[in-house]
Structures are given as structure tokens and as C-alpha cells.
Amino acid sequence: MSRKAIAIAVIAVWVTGLALLYRRNSTRTPEQGLTEAGLRVSPATYYYTLQQGEKQVGAASSAIDTSKTRVISVDFVRGEIPVGKQVLRLEARSEARFTRGLRLRDFMIRAVGGVTPFTLRGVMQEGEEKTLRITTETKGERPITQEAVATKPVFVPTMSPLLLMLTKNPRVGDTARVAIFDPLSRGLREVTIRIEADSLFLVADSAGFDSTSGRWLKAHQDSVRGWRITGKASPLTAWVDASGRLLAASEPGGVSLARTAFELAFGNWRIDHPASPGTAAPPPVERRRR
């Protein structure tokens, strides 16, 4: 066979391969996209400071644990946030369990502090149509149960970017349609999340204790690429990394959140609030029987 014939054959194989790849990607079902994203989820825990202006008003953590059959997301926040002339003291914990294919199974959100303690429980029910059964338990009141029909994949807010970021290489303009559970309305909101921009962030990944100031200070930082995620009519501005995990967020009220080292978040918060019980660390991921 001549060189020309070999070259033509190689080009033909290459073009055919590209065509098959395009066809596979363009005909991928939403369920296949979820499964692909779920298999790419890696366990990791990140820590954050809550700021209002230059003042730290709280600390937070976000953890994901995985097994062969489950993805478990645990979010925790503790803070004292000035609201007018008052200070809202709040501690909240959220745990959501998904299949390895990122299909929500159930979740629990519990909040205490300057609000009437309450617990939200949600359970996905399979049938002719998927419904989310939501139960609100408030101290001193009878539980209230309601249902919401789910026509799109359901996520808790911190997990929703995973579908957008893990199904393919993220690019500005990419979108994904999801249903997000809204703790305020106790219902589902179908939204289109979109990548609006990308940028580099400098994130503190270690800290050292400074005996002079009596506080933890940044010891080292690393550069992390982030993508700005928005949803229609959402007042929140959020940045996530390539794995869909939160890097930073802000809202019009002036409260912002930024990823940092554990000591800078919970260590300094404990120093500023020594009388507050349990401020040393957030609760760990609870491993349940699978």
C-alpha cells in the first residue's frame, strides 16, 4: 500500500472515530450524564470562613464521602450574623444521601440557635412519577408533610453544580437543568444553572499559630481555577472548582463565604468565641449502613 493510501486510511479512521464520539456524546441521556458525574465524585472535605465586611461572623464545612453504592454530602455552618441591631446566632447541619449515579435518596436539615429549632426531612419516592416527600418538624408543633413532583434530577444547593462540572470539561456557556430543594419555601425550584465566567483563586491550604496575635495565620496558599455559576433570578454569586465544590459565594446582604484552611475557619472562630461549646470542629460525616 502506498503512503498516500495509508494516509487516507488513517484520516478516514480518525474522522470516523470523531463522528462516533460526537454521536455518543450528543445522544447521551440525562440518566447517563448523572451516572458519569456520580462516578467522578471524589471524597473531600473543605472549610470556609463567613465574613461580613472584614469581620469573620462564622465558619462552615462541606464534606463528601463515597462508597460503591452511595454519595453522602454533609454541610455544616455556625455563625453569629448581625441583622440590623440584632445578632442572629445560627447552627445548621445538612446531610443528603445519593446513589452512586447522583440520584437523591433522602436528606435531613437541622437548625438551632436564634431561630425556633426545626428539622426538615426529605425522601424521594419512586413511582409513575417521582415525588419528594418533605416533613417539617418544629419544636412544640405537629409535623407537617407535603409532596413535590420532581421532573428533573433533585439536588440540595451545594450539590447542584456537580452535574454541570463533572459530565464534561467545563466551559463558559455550559448549562444544566436541575431541581433544587429550597429550605425556605420547603419545595423544589427548577432552575437552569450556567457557567458565566472562570478565574483563578488563591486559597489558603495551611496555617500556623502566631503567638504574638494569638491567632492562626495563613502559612501557604495554592492557586485553584474556579467557575462562576449562576441561576436565573438567583441573588447569590457562587464560584466552584473543577469538581463542582464551592470555592466562594456572596449575597447582596454583604455576607460572603470563602474556602480556607481548617484553622483559619474553625480555629480562629473558637478563639473569638471561647464560651461557645463545640466550636473546635464541625461534626464528621456519619457513616450509615449501606
mmCIF file of N, CA and C in Angstrom, residues 118 132 178 197 212 224 236 266 274:
data_model
loop_
_atom_site.group_PDB
_atom_site.id
_atom_site.type_symbol
_atom_site.label_atom_id
_atom_site.label_comp_id
_atom_site.label_asym_id
_atom_site.label_seq_id
_atom_site.Cartn_x
_atom_site.Cartn_y
_atom_site.Cartn_z
ATOM 1 N N PHE A 118 -35.743 23.554 64.182
ATOM 2 C CA PHE A 118 -36.569 22.780 63.256
ATOM 3 C C PHE A 118 -35.708 21.753 62.526
ATOM 4 N N LEU A 132 -40.939 14.111 45.871
ATOM 5 C CA LEU A 132 -40.141 14.331 47.063
ATOM 6 C C LEU A 132 -41.093 14.576 48.224
ATOM 7 N N VAL A 178 -31.769 21.566 36.554
ATOM 8 C CA VAL A 178 -31.898 20.753 37.755
ATOM 9 C C VAL A 178 -33.046 21.267 38.611
ATOM 10 N N ALA A 197 -18.381 32.546 33.889
ATOM 11 C CA ALA A 197 -17.003 33.032 33.768
ATOM 12 C C ALA A 197 -16.071 32.070 34.478
ATOM 13 N N THR A 212 2.138 35.994 68.901
ATOM 14 C CA THR A 212 2.020 37.433 69.162
ATOM 15 C C THR A 212 0.570 37.895 69.096
ATOM 16 N N VAL A 224 -6.213 27.880 42.555
ATOM 17 C CA VAL A 224 -7.277 26.964 42.144
ATOM 18 C C VAL A 224 -8.125 27.661 41.094
ATOM 19 N N LEU A 236 -27.625 35.025 44.569
ATOM 20 C CA LEU A 236 -26.348 34.503 45.051
ATOM 21 C C LEU A 236 -25.327 34.402 43.923
ATOM 22 N N PHE A 266 -12.366 27.390 61.640
ATOM 23 C CA PHE A 266 -12.865 26.971 62.947
ATOM 24 C C PHE A 266 -11.903 27.304 64.085
ATOM 25 N N PRO A 274 -14.714 31.693 72.779
ATOM 26 C CA PRO A 274 -14.281 30.596 73.658
ATOM 27 C C PRO A 274 -15.398 29.992 74.492
#
